Short mmCIF file of C-alpha atoms in Angstrom, two decimals:
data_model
loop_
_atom_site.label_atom_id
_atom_site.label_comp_id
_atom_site.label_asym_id
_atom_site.label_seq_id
_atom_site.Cartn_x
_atom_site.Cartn_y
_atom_site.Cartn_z
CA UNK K 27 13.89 -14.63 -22.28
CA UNK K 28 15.36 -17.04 -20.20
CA UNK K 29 15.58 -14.76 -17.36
CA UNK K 30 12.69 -13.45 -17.09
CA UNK K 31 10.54 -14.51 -13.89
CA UNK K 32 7.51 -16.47 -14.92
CA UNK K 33 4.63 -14.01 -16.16
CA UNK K 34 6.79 -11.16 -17.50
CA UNK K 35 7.12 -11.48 -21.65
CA UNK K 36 8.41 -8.66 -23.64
CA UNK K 37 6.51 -10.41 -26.45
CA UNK K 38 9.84 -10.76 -29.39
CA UNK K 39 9.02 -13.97 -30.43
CA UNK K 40 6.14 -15.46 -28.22
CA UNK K 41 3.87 -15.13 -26.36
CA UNK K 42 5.30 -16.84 -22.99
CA UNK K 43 2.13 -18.96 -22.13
CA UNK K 44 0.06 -16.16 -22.24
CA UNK K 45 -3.15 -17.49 -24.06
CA UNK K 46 -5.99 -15.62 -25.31
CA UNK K 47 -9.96 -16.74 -24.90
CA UNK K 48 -11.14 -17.72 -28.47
CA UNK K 49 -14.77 -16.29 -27.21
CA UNK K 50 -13.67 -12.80 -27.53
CA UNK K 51 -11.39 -11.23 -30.26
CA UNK K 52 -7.83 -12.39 -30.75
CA UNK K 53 -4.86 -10.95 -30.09
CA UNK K 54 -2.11 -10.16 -32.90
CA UNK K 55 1.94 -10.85 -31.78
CA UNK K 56 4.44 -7.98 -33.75
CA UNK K 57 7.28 -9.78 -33.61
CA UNK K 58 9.60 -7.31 -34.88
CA UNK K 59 8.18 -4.34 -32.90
CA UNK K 60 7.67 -6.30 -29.41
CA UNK K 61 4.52 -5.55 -28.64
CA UNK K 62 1.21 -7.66 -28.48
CA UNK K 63 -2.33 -5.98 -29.99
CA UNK K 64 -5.74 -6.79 -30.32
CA UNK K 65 -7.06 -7.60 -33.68
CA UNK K 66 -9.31 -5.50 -34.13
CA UNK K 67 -10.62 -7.21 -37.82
CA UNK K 68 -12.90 -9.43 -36.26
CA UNK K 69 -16.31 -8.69 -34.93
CA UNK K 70 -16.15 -8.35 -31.08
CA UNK K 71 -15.45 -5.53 -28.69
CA UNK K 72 -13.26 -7.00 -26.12
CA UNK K 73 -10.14 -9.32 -26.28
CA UNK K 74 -9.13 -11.28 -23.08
CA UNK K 75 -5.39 -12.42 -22.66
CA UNK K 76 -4.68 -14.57 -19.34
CA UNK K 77 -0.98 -15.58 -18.15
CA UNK K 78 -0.17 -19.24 -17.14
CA UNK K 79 0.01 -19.88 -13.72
CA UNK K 80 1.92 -17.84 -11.61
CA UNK K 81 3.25 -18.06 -7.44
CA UNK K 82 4.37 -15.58 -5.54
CA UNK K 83 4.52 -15.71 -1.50
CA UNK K 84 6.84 -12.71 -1.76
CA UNK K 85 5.67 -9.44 -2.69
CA UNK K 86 5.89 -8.69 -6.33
CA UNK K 87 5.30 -6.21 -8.51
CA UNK K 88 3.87 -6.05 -11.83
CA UNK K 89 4.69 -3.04 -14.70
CA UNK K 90 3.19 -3.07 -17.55
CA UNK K 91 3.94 -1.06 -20.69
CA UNK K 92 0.88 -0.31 -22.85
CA UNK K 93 -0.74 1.99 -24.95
CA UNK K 94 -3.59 2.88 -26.19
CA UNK K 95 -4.00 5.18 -29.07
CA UNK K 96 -7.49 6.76 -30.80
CA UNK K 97 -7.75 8.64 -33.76
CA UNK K 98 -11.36 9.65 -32.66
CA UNK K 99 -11.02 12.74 -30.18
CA UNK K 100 -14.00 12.16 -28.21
CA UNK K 101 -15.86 8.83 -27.84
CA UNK K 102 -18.70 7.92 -25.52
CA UNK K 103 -17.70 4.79 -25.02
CA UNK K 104 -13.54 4.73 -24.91
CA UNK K 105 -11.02 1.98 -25.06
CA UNK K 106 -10.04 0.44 -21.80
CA UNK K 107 -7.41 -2.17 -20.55
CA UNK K 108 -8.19 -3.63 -17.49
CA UNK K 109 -6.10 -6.04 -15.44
CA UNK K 110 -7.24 -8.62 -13.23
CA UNK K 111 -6.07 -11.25 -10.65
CA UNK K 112 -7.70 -14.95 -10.72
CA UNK K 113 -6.89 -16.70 -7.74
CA UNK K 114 -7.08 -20.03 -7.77
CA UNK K 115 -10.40 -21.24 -5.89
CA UNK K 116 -12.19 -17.98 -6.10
CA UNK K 117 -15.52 -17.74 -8.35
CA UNK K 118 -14.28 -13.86 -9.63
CA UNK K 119 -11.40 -11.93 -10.84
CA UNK K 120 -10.28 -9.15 -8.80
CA UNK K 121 -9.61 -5.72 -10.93
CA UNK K 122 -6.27 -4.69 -10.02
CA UNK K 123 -5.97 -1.82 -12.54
CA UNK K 124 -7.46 0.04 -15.54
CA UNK K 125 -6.79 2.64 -17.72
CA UNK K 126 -8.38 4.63 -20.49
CA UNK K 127 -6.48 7.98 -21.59
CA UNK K 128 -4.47 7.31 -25.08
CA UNK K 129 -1.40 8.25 -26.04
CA UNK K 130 1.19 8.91 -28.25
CA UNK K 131 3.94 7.07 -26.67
CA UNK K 132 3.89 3.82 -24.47
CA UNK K 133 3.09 4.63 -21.14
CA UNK K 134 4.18 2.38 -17.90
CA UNK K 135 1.66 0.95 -15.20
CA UNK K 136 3.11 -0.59 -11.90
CA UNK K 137 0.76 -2.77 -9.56
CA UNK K 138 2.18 -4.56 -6.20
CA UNK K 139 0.81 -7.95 -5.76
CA UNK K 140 1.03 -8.67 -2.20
CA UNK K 141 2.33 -12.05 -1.01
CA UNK K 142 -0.43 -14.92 -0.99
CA UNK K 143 -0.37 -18.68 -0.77
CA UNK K 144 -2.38 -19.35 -3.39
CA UNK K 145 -1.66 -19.75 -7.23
CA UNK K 146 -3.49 -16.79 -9.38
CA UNK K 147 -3.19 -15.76 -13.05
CA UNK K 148 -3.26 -12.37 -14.50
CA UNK K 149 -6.04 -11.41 -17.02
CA UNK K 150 -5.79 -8.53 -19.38
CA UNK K 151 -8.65 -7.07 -21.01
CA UNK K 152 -8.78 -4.76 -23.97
CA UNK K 153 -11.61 -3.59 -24.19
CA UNK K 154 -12.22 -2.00 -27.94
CA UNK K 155 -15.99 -0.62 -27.69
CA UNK K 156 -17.44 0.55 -30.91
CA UNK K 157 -14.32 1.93 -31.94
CA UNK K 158 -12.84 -0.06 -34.57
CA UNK K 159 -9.92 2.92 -35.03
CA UNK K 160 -8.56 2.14 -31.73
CA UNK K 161 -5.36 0.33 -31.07
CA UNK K 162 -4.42 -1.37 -27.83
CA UNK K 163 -0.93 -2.61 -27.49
CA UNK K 164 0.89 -4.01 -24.92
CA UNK K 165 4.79 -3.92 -25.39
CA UNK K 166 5.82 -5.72 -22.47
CA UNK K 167 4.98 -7.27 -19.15
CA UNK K 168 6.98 -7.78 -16.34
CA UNK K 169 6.80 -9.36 -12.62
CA UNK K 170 9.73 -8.75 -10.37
CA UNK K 171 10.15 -9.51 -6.64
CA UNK K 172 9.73 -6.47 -4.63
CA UNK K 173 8.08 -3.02 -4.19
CA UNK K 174 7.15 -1.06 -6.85
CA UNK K 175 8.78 2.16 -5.28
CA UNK K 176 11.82 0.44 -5.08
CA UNK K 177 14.58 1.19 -7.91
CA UNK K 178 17.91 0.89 -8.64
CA UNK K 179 17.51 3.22 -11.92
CA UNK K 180 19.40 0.75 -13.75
CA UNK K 181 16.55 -0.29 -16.19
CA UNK K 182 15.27 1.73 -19.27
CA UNK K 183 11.92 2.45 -17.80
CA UNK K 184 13.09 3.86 -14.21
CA UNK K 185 10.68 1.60 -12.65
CA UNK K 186 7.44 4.22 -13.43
CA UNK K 187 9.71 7.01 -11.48
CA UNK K 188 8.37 10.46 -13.36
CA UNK K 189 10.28 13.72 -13.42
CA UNK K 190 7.54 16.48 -13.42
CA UNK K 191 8.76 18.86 -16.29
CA UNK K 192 9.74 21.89 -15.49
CA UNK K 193 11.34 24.08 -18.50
CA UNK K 194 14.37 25.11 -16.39
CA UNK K 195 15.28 21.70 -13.49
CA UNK K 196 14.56 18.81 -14.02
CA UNK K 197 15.83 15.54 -12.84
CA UNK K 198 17.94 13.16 -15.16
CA UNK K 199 19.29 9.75 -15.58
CA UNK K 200 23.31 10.31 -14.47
CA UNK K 201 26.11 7.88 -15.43
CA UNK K 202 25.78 4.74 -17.75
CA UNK K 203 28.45 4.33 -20.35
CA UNK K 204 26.92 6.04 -23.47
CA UNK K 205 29.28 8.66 -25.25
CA UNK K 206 28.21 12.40 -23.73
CA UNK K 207 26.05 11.09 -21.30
CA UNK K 208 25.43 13.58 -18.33
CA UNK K 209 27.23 12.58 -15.44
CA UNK K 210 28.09 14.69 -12.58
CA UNK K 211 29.39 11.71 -10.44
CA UNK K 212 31.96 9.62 -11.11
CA UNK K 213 30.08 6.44 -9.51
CA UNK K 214 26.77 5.60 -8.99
CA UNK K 215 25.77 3.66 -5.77
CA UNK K 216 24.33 0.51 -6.89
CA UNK K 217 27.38 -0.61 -8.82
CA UNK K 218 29.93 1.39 -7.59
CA UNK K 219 31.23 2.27 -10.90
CA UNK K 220 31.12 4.68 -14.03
CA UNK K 221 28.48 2.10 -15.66
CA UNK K 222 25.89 2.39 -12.77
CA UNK K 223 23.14 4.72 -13.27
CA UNK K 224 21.41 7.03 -10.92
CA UNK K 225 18.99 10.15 -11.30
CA UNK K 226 20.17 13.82 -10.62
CA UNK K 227 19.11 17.47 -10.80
CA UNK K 228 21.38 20.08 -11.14
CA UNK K 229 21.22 24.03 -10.67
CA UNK K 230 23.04 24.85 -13.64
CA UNK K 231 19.49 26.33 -16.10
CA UNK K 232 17.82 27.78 -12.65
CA UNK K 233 16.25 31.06 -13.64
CA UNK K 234 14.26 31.71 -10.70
CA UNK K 235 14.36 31.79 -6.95
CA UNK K 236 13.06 28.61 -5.39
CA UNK K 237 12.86 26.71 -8.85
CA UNK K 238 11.70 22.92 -7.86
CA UNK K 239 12.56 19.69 -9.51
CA UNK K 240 10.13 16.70 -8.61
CA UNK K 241 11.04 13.07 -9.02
CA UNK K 242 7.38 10.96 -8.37
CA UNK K 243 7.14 7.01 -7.99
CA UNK K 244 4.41 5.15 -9.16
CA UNK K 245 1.83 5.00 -7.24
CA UNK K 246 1.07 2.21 -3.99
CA UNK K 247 -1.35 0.43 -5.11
CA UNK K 248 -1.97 -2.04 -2.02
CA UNK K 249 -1.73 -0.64 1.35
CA UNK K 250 2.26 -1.02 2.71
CA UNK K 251 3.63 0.76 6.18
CA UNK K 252 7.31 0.34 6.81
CA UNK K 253 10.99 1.71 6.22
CA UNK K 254 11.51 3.56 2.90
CA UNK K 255 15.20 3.90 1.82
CA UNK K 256 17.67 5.84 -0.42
CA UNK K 257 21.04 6.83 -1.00
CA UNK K 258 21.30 10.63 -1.77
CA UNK K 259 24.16 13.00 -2.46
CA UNK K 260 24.60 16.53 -2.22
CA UNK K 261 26.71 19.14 -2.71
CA UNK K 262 25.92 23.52 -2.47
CA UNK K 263 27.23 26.45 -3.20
CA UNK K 264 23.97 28.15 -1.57
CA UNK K 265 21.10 26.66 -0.07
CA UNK K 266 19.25 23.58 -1.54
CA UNK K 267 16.04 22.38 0.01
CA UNK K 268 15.91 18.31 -0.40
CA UNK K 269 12.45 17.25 0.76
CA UNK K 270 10.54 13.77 0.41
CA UNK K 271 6.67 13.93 0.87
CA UNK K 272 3.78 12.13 0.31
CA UNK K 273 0.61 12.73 -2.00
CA UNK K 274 -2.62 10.71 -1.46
CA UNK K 275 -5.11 11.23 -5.02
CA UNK K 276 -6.09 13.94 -4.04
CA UNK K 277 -3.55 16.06 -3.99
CA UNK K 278 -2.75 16.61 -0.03
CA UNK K 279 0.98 16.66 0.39
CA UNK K 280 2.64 14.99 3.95
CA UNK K 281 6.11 16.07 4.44
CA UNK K 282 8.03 12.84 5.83
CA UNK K 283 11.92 14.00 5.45
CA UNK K 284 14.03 16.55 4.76
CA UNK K 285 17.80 17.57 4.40
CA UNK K 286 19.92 19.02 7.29
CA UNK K 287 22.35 21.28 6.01
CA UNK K 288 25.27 18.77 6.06
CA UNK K 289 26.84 18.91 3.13
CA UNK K 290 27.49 15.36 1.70
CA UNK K 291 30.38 14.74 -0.78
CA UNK K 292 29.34 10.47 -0.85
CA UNK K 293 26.58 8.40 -0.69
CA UNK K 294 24.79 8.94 2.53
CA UNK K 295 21.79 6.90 3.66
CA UNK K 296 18.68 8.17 4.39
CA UNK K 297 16.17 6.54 6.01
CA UNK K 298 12.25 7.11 6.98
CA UNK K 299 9.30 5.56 8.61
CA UNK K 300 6.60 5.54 5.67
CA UNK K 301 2.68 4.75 5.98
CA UNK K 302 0.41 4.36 2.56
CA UNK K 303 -2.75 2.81 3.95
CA UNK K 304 -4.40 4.28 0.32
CA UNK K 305 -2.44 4.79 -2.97
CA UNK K 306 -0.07 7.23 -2.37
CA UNK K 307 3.00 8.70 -4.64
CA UNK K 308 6.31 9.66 -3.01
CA UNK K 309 7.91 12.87 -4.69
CA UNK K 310 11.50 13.53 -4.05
CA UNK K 311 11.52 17.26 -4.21
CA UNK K 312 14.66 19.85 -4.43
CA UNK K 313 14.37 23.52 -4.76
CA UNK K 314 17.70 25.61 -5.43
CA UNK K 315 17.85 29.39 -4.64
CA UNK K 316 20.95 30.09 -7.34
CA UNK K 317 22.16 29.06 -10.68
CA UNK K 318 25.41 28.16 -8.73
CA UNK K 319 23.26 26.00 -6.09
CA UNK K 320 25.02 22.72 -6.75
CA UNK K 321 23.45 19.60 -7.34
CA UNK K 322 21.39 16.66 -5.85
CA UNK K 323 21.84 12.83 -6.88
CA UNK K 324 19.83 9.77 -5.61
CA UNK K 325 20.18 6.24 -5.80
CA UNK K 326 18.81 2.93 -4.52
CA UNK K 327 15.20 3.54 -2.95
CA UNK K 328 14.52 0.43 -1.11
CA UNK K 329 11.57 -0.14 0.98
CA UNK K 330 11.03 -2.56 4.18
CA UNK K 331 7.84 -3.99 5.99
CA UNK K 332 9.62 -3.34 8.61
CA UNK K 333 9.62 0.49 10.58
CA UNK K 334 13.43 1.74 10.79
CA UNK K 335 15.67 1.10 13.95
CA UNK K 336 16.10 4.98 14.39
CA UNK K 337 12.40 5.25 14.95
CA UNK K 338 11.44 7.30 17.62
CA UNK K 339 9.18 6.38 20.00
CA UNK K 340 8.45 3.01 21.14
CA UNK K 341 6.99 0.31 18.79
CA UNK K 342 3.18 -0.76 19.78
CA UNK K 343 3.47 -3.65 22.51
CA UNK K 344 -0.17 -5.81 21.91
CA UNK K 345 0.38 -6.95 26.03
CA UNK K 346 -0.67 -3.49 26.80
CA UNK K 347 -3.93 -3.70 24.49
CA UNK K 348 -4.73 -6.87 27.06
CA UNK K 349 -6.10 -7.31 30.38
CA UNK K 350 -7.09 -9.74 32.61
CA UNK K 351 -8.60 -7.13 35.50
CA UNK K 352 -6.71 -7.96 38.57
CA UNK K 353 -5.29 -5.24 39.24
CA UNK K 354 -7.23 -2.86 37.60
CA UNK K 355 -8.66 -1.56 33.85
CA UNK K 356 -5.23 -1.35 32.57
CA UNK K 357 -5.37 0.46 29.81
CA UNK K 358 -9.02 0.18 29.27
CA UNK K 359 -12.01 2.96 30.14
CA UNK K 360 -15.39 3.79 30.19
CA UNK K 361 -17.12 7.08 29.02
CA UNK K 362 -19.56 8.50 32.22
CA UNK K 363 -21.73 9.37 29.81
CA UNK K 364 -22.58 6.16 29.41
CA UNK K 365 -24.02 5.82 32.85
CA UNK K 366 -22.03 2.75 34.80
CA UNK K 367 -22.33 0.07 32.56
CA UNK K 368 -19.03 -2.33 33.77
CA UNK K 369 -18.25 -2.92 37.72
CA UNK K 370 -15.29 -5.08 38.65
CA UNK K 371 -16.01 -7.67 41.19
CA UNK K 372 -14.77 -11.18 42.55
CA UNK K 373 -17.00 -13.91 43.70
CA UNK K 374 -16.37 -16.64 45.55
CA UNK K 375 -16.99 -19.39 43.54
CA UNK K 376 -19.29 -22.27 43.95
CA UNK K 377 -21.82 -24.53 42.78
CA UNK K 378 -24.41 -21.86 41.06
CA UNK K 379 -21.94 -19.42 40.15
CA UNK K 380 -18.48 -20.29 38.66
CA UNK K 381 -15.18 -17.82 39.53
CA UNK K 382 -13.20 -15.13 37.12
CA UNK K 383 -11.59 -16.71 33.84
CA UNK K 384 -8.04 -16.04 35.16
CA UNK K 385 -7.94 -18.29 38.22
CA UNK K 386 -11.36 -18.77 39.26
CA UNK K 387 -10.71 -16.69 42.42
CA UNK K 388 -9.84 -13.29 40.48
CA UNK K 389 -11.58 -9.89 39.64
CA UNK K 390 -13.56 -9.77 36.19
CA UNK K 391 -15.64 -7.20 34.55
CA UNK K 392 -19.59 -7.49 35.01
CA UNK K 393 -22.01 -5.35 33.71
CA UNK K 394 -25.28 -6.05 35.62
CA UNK K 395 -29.14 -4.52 35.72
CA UNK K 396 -29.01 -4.79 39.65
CA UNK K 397 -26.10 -2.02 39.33
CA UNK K 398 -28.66 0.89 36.76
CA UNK K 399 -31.68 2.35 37.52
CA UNK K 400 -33.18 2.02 33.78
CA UNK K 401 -33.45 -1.29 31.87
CA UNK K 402 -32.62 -0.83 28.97
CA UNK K 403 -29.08 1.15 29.53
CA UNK K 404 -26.03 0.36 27.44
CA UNK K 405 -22.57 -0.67 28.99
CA UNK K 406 -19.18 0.31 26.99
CA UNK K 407 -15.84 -0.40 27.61
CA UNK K 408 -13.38 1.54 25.53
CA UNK K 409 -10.04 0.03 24.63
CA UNK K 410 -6.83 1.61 24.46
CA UNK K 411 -5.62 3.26 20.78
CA UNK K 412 -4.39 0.75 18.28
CA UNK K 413 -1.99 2.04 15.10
CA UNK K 414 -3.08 1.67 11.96
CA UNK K 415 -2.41 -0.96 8.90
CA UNK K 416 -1.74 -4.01 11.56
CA UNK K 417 -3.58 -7.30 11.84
CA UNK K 418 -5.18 -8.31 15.19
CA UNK K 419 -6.43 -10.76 17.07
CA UNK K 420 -8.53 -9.90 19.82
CA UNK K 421 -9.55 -12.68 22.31
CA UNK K 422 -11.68 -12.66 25.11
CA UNK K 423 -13.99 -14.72 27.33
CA UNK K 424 -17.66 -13.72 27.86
CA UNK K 425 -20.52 -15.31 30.38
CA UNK K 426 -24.35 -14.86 30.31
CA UNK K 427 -26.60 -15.22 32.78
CA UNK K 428 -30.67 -14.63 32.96
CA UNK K 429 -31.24 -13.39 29.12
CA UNK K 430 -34.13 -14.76 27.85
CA UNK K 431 -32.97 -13.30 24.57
CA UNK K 432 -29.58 -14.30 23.82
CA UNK K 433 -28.68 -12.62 20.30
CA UNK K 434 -27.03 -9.34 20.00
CA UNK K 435 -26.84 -9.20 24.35
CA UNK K 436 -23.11 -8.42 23.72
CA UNK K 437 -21.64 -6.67 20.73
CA UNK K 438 -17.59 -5.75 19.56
CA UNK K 439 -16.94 -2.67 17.85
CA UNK K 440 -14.41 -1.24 16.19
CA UNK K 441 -14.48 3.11 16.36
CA UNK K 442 -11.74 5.04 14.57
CA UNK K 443 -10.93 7.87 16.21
CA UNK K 444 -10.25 9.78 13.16
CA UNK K 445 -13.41 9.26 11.31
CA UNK K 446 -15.61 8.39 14.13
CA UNK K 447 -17.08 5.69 12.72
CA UNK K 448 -18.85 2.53 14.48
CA UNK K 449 -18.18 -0.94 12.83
CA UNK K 450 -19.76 -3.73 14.28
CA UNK K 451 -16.94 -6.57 14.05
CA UNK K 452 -19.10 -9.47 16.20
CA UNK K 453 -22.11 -10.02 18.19
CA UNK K 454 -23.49 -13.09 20.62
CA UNK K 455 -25.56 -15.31 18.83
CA UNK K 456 -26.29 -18.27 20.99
CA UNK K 457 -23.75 -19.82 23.51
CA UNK K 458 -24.37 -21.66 26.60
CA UNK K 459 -25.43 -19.69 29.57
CA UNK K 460 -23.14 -19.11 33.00
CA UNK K 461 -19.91 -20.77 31.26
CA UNK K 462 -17.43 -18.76 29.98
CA UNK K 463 -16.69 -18.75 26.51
CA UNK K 464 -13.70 -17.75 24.27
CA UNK K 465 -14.32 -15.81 21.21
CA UNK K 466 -11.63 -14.66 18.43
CA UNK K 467 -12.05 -11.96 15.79
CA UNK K 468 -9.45 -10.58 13.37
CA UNK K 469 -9.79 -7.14 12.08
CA UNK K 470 -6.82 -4.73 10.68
CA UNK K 471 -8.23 -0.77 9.89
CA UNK K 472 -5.94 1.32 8.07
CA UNK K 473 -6.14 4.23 10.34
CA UNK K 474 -5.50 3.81 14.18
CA UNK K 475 -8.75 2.57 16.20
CA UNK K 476 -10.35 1.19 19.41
CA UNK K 477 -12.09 -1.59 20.79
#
C-alpha cells in the first residue's frame, strides 16, 4: 500500500481515504476478496464514493477494475457506474466515464486525466436502479503517471491491452518466471532479462492463409497528438505482415505503420507520428501466410507529446500564420467571390488620420465602402491552414472609423476545411473609434482550420 500513488487503493484492508456520502447507500469493504461493493440492503438506488484530494500537473491515467453483475437478463432501467472529476472551484462534476454491460469476470476501464493545476477528486457512482439483484464491485483503483496506451506488460492486467480471440493466433504474455510459461525469447526489453515480460504471437496453430492476430489498447479518452513508441521483434520463415492502425468508434481503420521486410533478430525501435483528436484504439495487427511463419514479439509502447525527430515534413512555424502587410498578404487570401472586400494601402499620417500599426508609415489592410458598389457587401480575408489539436493565440489590431453601429462591424471565424463549418470565435462590441486596438482570442480545433 505504501506505494501506491495517492488515489489508487486495491481495497485489502481500507479504504485509502476514499469516503462514501451517507445521503445515498453505503458501500461494503471485502477485505479478504479486495474488492469494494455497494450495499445494496438499504433503501436507495445509488451509492456515491469520492477519493481524497488528489494533484496531478502531469498526465495520469486512471484504470479501474470493476464489475457489474445481474441476475435479471433484461432490465429497463440497468446498473451503471459512472466516474466523475470534481475540480476544485467548479460548481459540477465532469463525467469522465460510464459503463453498464455486466459481466462474469472483472473487467478493466482506463481514463487519461490530462495535466491541470488545480486539485480535483474522483467520484464513483453506482448506480443500482430498481434492481436490488445487482452487484457492483470495484476491485481496485489505480492512478499512475503517464498514458494509458503506454505499457511495459509487466503488470497482471496488461494495462487494458486486449488480444481479439481468434481460435487459431492469438497474442500472449511471453517470459516471466513461472514454471512452463511460454517464452519464445530469452529476454524481454524492459528488463533485459528472463523475468521481464512482453506479449507475442506465434505461427505455430495457423490453419489458414492470412490468419490475423490483433493486440488493441484501451481506448484515448482525451484528445493526445504526438510520438507513439515500441520495441518489436521479428523473425520469418515466410512472409509476416506487422501493421499498427488506428480505429475511431466507429469502426474506420487508419493504417499509421507497417513492417519492411527486414528481418529483426533484437529489439528494434519503432517509431510513429500518432493523432487521436477523438477516442481512438491502436491495434497492433500481424497476419502470417504459413504455419512455419515465425513469430512477432512487442515490448515497451511509450507515447510522447511530442511528434518524432524522423518526421517528415517540416513542423508548423506560427511566424508564417502572421503578417504585418508590408510586403504583401503573406500567406493570407481572399476569395473573388467575395467581391473586393480588403485593399492594402499606406497613408501618410497626420492629425485626423493616424498611420499603419507596424510603424505608423507602413501598408495595412482596409476594407472600405468608397472601394464597392453595394452597401451592404461583406469583406473576408482567409488565413493560411492551421494543423489540428494545437492551441493558438491569434492577435491582431483593428481600427473603426464612421460606424454609427459599432457591434458585430468586424467578426473572427474559425472554418474547418474538412467539415466546412463556420464558428464565430469573436466579434466588435464597442471600442473607441480611429485608434487601433489589440484583440487576443485562443481557440484549438481538433481538425486543421483557418482564420
Amino acid at each position: 500500500a505504501a506505494l501506491l500513488s495517492p488515489g489508487s487503493c486495491t481495497f485489502e484492508d481500507s479504504a485509502c481515504g476514499y469516503q462514501w456520502d451517507y445521503a445515498h447507500l453505503p458501500w461494503t469493504l471485502h477485505g479478504e476478496g479486495h474488492y469494494i461493493s455497494v450495499d445494496t440492503s438499504y433503501e436507495g438506488e445509488k451509492a456515491v464514493l469520492t477519493s481524497p484530494d488528489l494533484y496531478s500537473e502531469e498526465w495520469s491515467c486512471v484504470r479501474l477494475i470493476y464489475q457489474i453483475a445481474t441476475t435479471s437478463d433484461t432490465s429497463p432501467d440497468p446498473a451503471r457506474l459512472n466516474l466523475y472529476l470534481r475540480q476544485e472551484g467548479q460548481s459540477f462534476d465532469r463525467l469522465l466515464w460510464s459503463a453498464k454491460e455486466p459481466s462474469d469476470s472483472w473487467l478493466i476501464a482506463s481514463l487519461d486525466l490530462t495535466n491541470s493545476t488545480k486539485k480535483y477528486k474522483l467520484v464513483l457512482e453506482g448506480e443500482i436502479g430498481q434492481d436490488k439483484s445487482t452487484s457492483i464491485a470495484v476491485f481496485e483503483i489505480k492512478i499512475t503517471p503517464g498514458y494509458c496506451i503506454e505499457c511495459d506488460f509487466e503488470e497482471n492486467h496488461l494495462c487494458g491491452y486486449m488480444n481479439r480471440w481468434n481460435p487459431n493466433v492469438n497474442w500472449f504474455v511471453g517470459g516471466g518466471n513461472i514454471r512452463n510459461s511460454q517464452s519464445i525469447l530469452p529476454k524481454d526489453h524492459t528488463l533485459n532479462s528472463a523475468l521481464g515480460h512482453y506479449m507475442y504471437v506465434d505461427s505455430v496453430y495457423v490453419k489458414h492463409f492470412q490468419e490475423v492476430a490483433q493486440l488493441i489498447s484501451p481506448k484515448t479518452t482525451s484528445p493526445i497528438s504526438g510520438c507513439l513508441s515500441f520495441y518489436y521483434q521479428l523473425k520469418q520463415e515466410s512472409n509476416i505482415v506487422f501493421t499498427v492502425y488506428l480505429r475511431d468508434t466507429s469502426g474506420f481503420y487508419e493504417e499509421i505503420w507497417k513492417t519492411d521486410s527486414t528481418l529483426n533478430a533484437d529489439w528494434a525501435l519503432a517509431e510513429v507520428d500518432f493523432n487521436a483528436p477523438y477516442p481512438m484504439e491502436v491495434i497492433f495487427e500481424v497476419a502470417f501466410n504459413s504455419a512455419k511463419g515465425g513469430y512477432v514479439a512487442l515490448d515497451d509502447i511509450s507515447f510522447s507529446p511530442v511528434y518524432c525527430s524522423n518526421q517528415t515534413g517540416t513542423p508548423f512555424n506560427p511566424a508564417n500564420a502572421g503578417c504585418n502587410f508590408e510586403e504583401d498578404l503573406c500567406n493570407f487570401y481572399q476569395d473573388h467571390k467575395d467581391g473586393p472586400g480588403w485593399s492594402r494601402v499606406k497613408v501618410k499620417r497626420n492629425v485626423y488620420r493616424a498611420g499603419d500599426h507596424t510603424t505608423g508609415f507602413g501598408y495595412y489592410l482596409l476594407a472600405n465602402t468608397k472601394f464597392t458598389s453595394q452597401p451592404g457587401y461583406i469583406g473576408r480575408l482567409y488565413g493560411p491552414t492551421l494543423p489540428g489539436n494545437l492551441q493558438f493565440c491569434l492577435r491582431f489590431y483593428y481600427a473603426l472609423y464612421g460606424f454609427f453601429k459599432m457591434s458585430g462591424t468586424l467578426a473572427v471565424y474559425i472554418f474547418e476545411e474538412n467539415h466546412v463549418v463556420q464558428e464565430k470565435i469573436w466579434s466588435v462590441l464597442d471600442s473607441p473609434k480611429g485608434v487601433w486596438t489589440q484583440a487576443e482570442i485562443s481557440f484549438k480545433k481538433p481538425m486543421p482550420c483557418k482564420v
